[in-house]
Amino acid sequence: LQKSLSETFGADKYSRARKEVLTYMFSRPMQMALYFCTGVLDDETLFHHYALNVPFYTHFTSPIRRYADIIVHRLLSASLGARSPIKMEKEAIQKQADHCNDRKMASKRVQELSSDLFFSVFVRVRL
């Protein structure tokens, strides 16, 4: 698939843009990761990471990047005994997770609409 896509991109001034748009469109159907508080979920299979095939998984990046990552860092530090526990109820943590999910979905939708617009303009210019 990658070889076929690379040949499709071509080598003109639009090749990089085509590559980005098509790669994005192929990855679009993948399930988006969601933030959640483990204390409010009864089904531990929801903690599973399909692609990595691990039963318990959490994801985070540098805590300077996103608020959700700050919370994950603090919770992991507390669970390892490196800091005192967060003084938040699990319902409040889930409320923050829901808000982060809402913002992430809104951002993804804007990205999709932007790609759709670019693709439409690209097709119009090429016809």
Coordinates of N, CA and C in Angstrom, one line a residue:
L1 N 0.8 -1.2 0.0 CA 0.0 0.0 0.0 C 0.9 1.3 0.0
Q2 N 1.9 1.2 0.8 CA 2.8 2.4 0.9 C 3.5 2.7 -0.4
K3 N 4.0 1.6 -1.1 CA 4.6 1.8 -2.4 C 3.6 2.3 -3.4
S4 N 2.4 1.8 -3.4 CA 1.4 2.3 -4.3 C 1.1 3.8 -4.1
L5 N 1.0 4.1 -2.8 CA 0.7 5.5 -2.5 C 1.8 6.4 -2.9
S6 N 3.1 6.0 -2.7 CA 4.2 6.8 -3.0 C 4.3 7.1 -4.5
E7 N 3.9 6.1 -5.3 CA 3.9 6.3 -6.8 C 2.7 7.2 -7.2
T8 N 1.7 7.2 -6.4 CA 0.5 8.1 -6.7 C 0.8 9.5 -6.4
F9 N 1.6 9.8 -5.4 CA 1.9 11.2 -5.0 C 2.6 12.0 -6.1
G10 N 3.4 11.3 -6.9 CA 4.1 12.0 -8.0 C 5.3 12.8 -7.5
A11 N 5.8 13.7 -8.4 CA 7.0 14.5 -8.0 C 6.8 15.9 -8.4
D12 N 5.6 16.4 -8.5 CA 5.4 17.8 -8.9 C 5.2 18.6 -7.6
K13 N 4.9 19.9 -7.8 CA 4.8 20.8 -6.6 C 3.7 20.5 -5.6
Y14 N 2.7 19.7 -6.1 CA 1.6 19.3 -5.2 C 1.8 17.9 -4.5
S15 N 2.9 17.2 -4.8 CA 3.1 15.9 -4.3 C 3.1 15.7 -2.8
R16 N 3.7 16.7 -2.1 CA 3.7 16.6 -0.7 C 2.3 16.8 -0.1
A17 N 1.6 17.8 -0.7 CA 0.2 18.0 -0.2 C -0.7 16.8 -0.5
R18 N -0.5 16.2 -1.6 CA -1.3 15.0 -1.9 C -1.0 13.9 -0.9
K19 N 0.3 13.7 -0.6 CA 0.7 12.7 0.4 C 0.1 12.9 1.7
E20 N 0.1 14.2 2.2 CA -0.5 14.5 3.5 C -2.0 14.3 3.5
V21 N -2.6 14.7 2.5 CA -4.1 14.6 2.5 C -4.5 13.1 2.4
L22 N -3.9 12.4 1.5 CA -4.3 11.0 1.3 C -3.9 10.1 2.5
T23 N -2.8 10.4 3.1 CA -2.4 9.6 4.3 C -3.4 9.9 5.4
Y24 N -3.8 11.2 5.6 CA -4.7 11.5 6.6 C -6.1 10.8 6.3
M25 N -6.5 10.8 5.0 CA -7.8 10.2 4.7 C -7.8 8.7 5.0
F26 N -6.6 8.1 4.8 CA -6.6 6.6 5.0 C -6.6 6.3 6.5
S27 N -6.0 7.2 7.3 CA -6.0 7.0 8.8 C -7.3 7.5 9.5
R28 N -8.1 8.2 8.8 CA -9.3 8.8 9.4 C -10.2 7.7 10.0
P29 N -10.4 6.5 9.4 CA -11.3 5.6 10.0 C -10.9 4.9 11.3
M30 N -9.6 5.1 11.7 CA -9.1 4.5 12.9 C -9.8 5.1 14.1
Q31 N -10.0 4.2 15.1 CA -10.7 4.7 16.3 C -9.8 5.7 17.1
M32 N -10.5 6.7 17.5 CA -9.7 7.8 18.2 C -9.6 7.4 19.7
A33 N -8.5 7.6 20.3 CA -8.3 7.3 21.7 C -9.0 8.3 22.5
L34 N -9.5 7.8 23.6 CA -10.3 8.7 24.5 C -9.7 8.7 25.9
Y35 N -9.8 9.9 26.6 CA -9.4 10.0 27.9 C -10.5 9.5 28.8
F36 N -10.2 8.8 29.9 CA -11.2 8.4 30.9 C -10.5 8.1 32.2
C37 N -11.3 8.1 33.2 CA -10.9 7.8 34.6 C -11.2 6.4 34.9
T38 N -10.2 5.6 35.1 CA -10.4 4.2 35.3 C -11.3 3.9 36.5
G39 N -11.4 4.7 37.5 CA -12.2 4.5 38.6 C -13.7 4.6 38.3
V40 N -14.1 5.1 37.2 CA -15.5 5.1 36.9 C -15.9 4.1 35.9
L41 N -15.0 3.3 35.4 CA -15.3 2.2 34.4 C -15.2 0.8 35.1
D42 N -16.2 0.0 34.8 CA -16.2 -1.3 35.4 C -15.6 -2.3 34.4
D43 N -15.6 -2.0 33.2 CA -15.1 -3.0 32.1 C -13.6 -2.7 31.9
E44 N -12.7 -3.6 32.4 CA -11.3 -3.4 32.3 C -10.8 -3.7 30.8
T45 N -11.6 -4.3 30.0 CA -11.2 -4.5 28.6 C -11.1 -3.2 27.9
L46 N -11.7 -2.1 28.4 CA -11.6 -0.8 27.8 C -10.2 -0.2 28.0
F47 N -9.4 -0.8 28.9 CA -8.0 -0.3 29.1 C -7.0 -0.9 28.1
H48 N -7.5 -1.8 27.3 CA -6.7 -2.6 26.4 C -6.3 -1.7 25.2
H49 N -5.0 -1.9 24.8 CA -4.5 -1.2 23.6 C -4.5 -2.2 22.5
Y50 N -5.3 -2.1 21.5 CA -5.5 -3.1 20.4 C -4.2 -3.3 19.6
A51 N -3.6 -2.2 19.1 CA -2.4 -2.3 18.2 C -1.2 -2.8 19.0
L52 N -1.0 -2.4 20.2 CA 0.1 -2.9 21.0 C -0.2 -4.3 21.7
N53 N -1.5 -4.6 21.7 CA -1.9 -5.9 22.4 C -1.4 -6.0 23.8
V54 N -1.7 -4.9 24.6 CA -1.4 -4.9 26.0 C -2.7 -4.7 26.8
P55 N -2.9 -5.4 27.9 CA -4.2 -5.3 28.6 C -4.4 -4.0 29.3
F56 N -3.4 -3.4 29.8 CA -3.6 -2.1 30.5 C -2.6 -1.1 29.9
Y57 N -3.2 0.0 29.5 CA -2.4 1.0 28.7 C -2.9 2.4 29.1
T58 N -1.9 3.3 29.2 CA -2.2 4.7 29.4 C -1.2 5.4 28.5
H59 N -1.7 6.5 27.9 CA -0.9 7.3 27.0 C -0.7 8.7 27.5
F60 N 0.5 9.2 27.4 CA 0.7 10.6 27.7 C 1.9 11.1 27.0
T61 N 2.0 12.4 26.9 CA 3.2 13.0 26.3 C 3.8 14.0 27.3
S62 N 4.6 14.9 26.9 CA 5.2 15.9 27.8 C 4.0 16.6 28.5
P63 N 4.1 16.9 29.8 CA 3.0 17.6 30.4 C 2.9 19.1 30.1
I64 N 3.8 19.6 29.3 CA 3.7 21.0 28.8 C 2.8 21.1 27.6
R65 N 2.4 19.9 27.1 CA 1.6 19.9 25.8 C 0.1 20.0 26.0
R66 N -0.4 19.2 26.9 CA -1.9 19.2 27.1 C -2.2 19.0 28.6
Y67 N -3.4 19.5 28.9 CA -3.8 19.5 30.3 C -4.0 18.0 30.7
A68 N -4.6 17.2 29.8 CA -4.8 15.8 30.2 C -3.5 15.1 30.5
D69 N -2.4 15.5 29.9 CA -1.1 14.9 30.2 C -0.6 15.3 31.5
I70 N -0.9 16.5 32.0 CA -0.5 16.9 33.3 C -1.2 16.0 34.3
I71 N -2.5 15.8 34.1 CA -3.3 14.9 35.0 C -2.7 13.5 35.1
V72 N -2.4 13.0 33.9 CA -1.9 11.6 33.8 C -0.6 11.5 34.6
H73 N 0.3 12.5 34.3 CA 1.6 12.5 35.0 C 1.4 12.6 36.6
R74 N 0.5 13.4 37.0 CA 0.2 13.5 38.5 C -0.3 12.2 39.0
L75 N -1.2 11.6 38.3 CA -1.8 10.4 38.8 C -0.8 9.2 38.8
L76 N 0.0 9.2 37.8 CA 1.1 8.1 37.8 C 2.1 8.4 38.9
S77 N 2.5 9.6 39.1 CA 3.4 9.9 40.1 C 2.9 9.5 41.5
A78 N 1.6 9.8 41.7 CA 0.9 9.5 43.0 C 0.9 8.0 43.1
S79 N 0.5 7.2 42.1 CA 0.4 5.8 42.2 C 1.8 5.1 42.4
L80 N 2.9 5.8 42.0 CA 4.2 5.2 42.3 C 4.8 5.7 43.6
G81 N 4.0 6.6 44.3 CA 4.5 7.1 45.6 C 5.4 8.2 45.5
A82 N 5.6 8.8 44.3 CA 6.5 9.9 44.2 C 5.9 11.3 44.5
R83 N 4.6 11.3 44.7 CA 4.0 12.6 45.1 C 2.7 12.2 45.9
S84 N 2.1 13.1 46.5 CA 0.8 12.9 47.2 C -0.3 12.7 46.2
P85 N -1.3 12.0 46.6 CA -2.5 11.8 45.7 C -3.1 13.1 45.3
I86 N -3.7 13.1 44.2 CA -4.5 14.3 43.7 C -5.8 14.4 44.6
K87 N -6.1 15.5 45.0 CA -7.3 15.7 45.8 C -8.5 16.1 44.9
M88 N -8.8 15.1 44.0 CA -10.0 15.2 43.2 C -10.7 13.9 43.2
E89 N -12.0 14.0 43.3 CA -12.9 12.8 43.2 C -12.8 12.2 41.8
K90 N -13.0 10.9 41.7 CA -12.9 10.3 40.4 C -14.0 10.9 39.4
E91 N -15.1 11.3 39.9 CA -16.1 11.9 39.0 C -15.6 13.2 38.4
A92 N -14.9 14.0 39.2 CA -14.3 15.3 38.8 C -13.2 15.0 37.7
I93 N -12.4 13.9 37.9 CA -11.4 13.6 37.0 C -12.1 13.2 35.7
Q94 N -13.2 12.4 35.8 CA -13.9 12.0 34.5 C -14.5 13.2 33.8
K95 N -14.9 14.1 34.6 CA -15.5 15.4 34.0 C -14.4 16.1 33.2
Q96 N -13.2 16.2 33.7 CA -12.1 16.8 33.0 C -11.7 16.0 31.8
A97 N -11.8 14.6 31.9 CA -11.5 13.7 30.7 C -12.5 14.0 29.6
D98 N -13.8 14.1 30.0 CA -14.8 14.3 29.0 C -14.6 15.6 28.3
H99 N -14.2 16.7 29.1 CA -14.0 18.0 28.5 C -12.8 17.9 27.5
C100 N -11.7 17.2 27.9 CA -10.6 17.0 27.0 C -11.0 16.3 25.7
N101 N -11.8 15.2 25.9 CA -12.3 14.5 24.7 C -13.1 15.4 23.8
D102 N -14.0 16.2 24.4 CA -14.8 17.1 23.6 C -13.9 18.1 22.7
R103 N -12.9 18.6 23.4 CA -12.0 19.6 22.7 C -11.2 18.9 21.6
K104 N -10.8 17.7 21.9 CA -10.0 16.9 21.0 C -10.8 16.5 19.7
M105 N -12.1 16.2 20.0 CA -13.0 15.8 18.8 C -13.3 17.1 18.0
A106 N -13.5 18.2 18.7 CA -13.7 19.5 17.9 C -12.5 19.8 17.1
S107 N -11.3 19.7 17.7 CA -10.1 20.0 16.9 C -10.0 19.0 15.7
K108 N -10.3 17.8 15.9 CA -10.2 16.8 14.8 C -11.2 17.1 13.7
R109 N -12.4 17.6 14.1 CA -13.4 17.9 13.1 C -12.9 19.1 12.3
V110 N -12.3 20.1 12.9 CA -11.8 21.3 12.2 C -10.7 20.8 11.2
Q111 N -9.8 19.9 11.7 CA -8.8 19.4 10.8 C -9.4 18.7 9.6
E112 N -10.4 17.9 9.8 CA -11.0 17.2 8.7 C -11.7 18.2 7.7
L113 N -12.3 19.2 8.3 CA -13.0 20.1 7.4 C -11.9 20.9 6.6
S114 N -10.8 21.2 7.2 CA -9.7 21.9 6.5 C -9.2 21.0 5.4
S115 N -9.0 19.8 5.7 CA -8.5 18.8 4.7 C -9.5 18.7 3.5
D116 N -10.7 18.6 3.9 CA -11.8 18.5 2.8 C -11.8 19.8 1.9
L117 N -11.6 20.9 2.6 CA -11.6 22.2 1.8 C -10.4 22.2 0.9
F118 N -9.2 21.8 1.4 CA -8.0 21.8 0.6 C -8.1 20.9 -0.5
F119 N -8.7 19.7 -0.3 CA -8.8 18.7 -1.3 C -9.8 19.2 -2.4
S120 N -10.8 19.8 -2.0 CA -11.8 20.4 -3.0 C -11.1 21.4 -3.9
V121 N -10.4 22.3 -3.2 CA -9.7 23.4 -4.0 C -8.6 22.7 -4.9
F122 N -7.9 21.7 -4.4 CA -6.9 21.0 -5.2 C -7.6 20.4 -6.4
V123 N -8.7 19.7 -6.2 CA -9.4 19.0 -7.4 C -9.8 20.1 -8.4
R124 N -10.4 21.1 -7.9 CA -10.9 22.2 -8.7 C -9.8 22.8 -9.6
V125 N -8.6 23.1 -9.0 CA -7.5 23.6 -9.7 C -7.0 22.7 -10.8
R126 N -7.0 21.4 -10.4 CA -6.5 20.4 -11.3 C -7.4 20.0 -12.5
L127 N -8.6 20.4 -12.5 CA -9.6 20.1 -13.5 C -9.6 21.1 -14.6

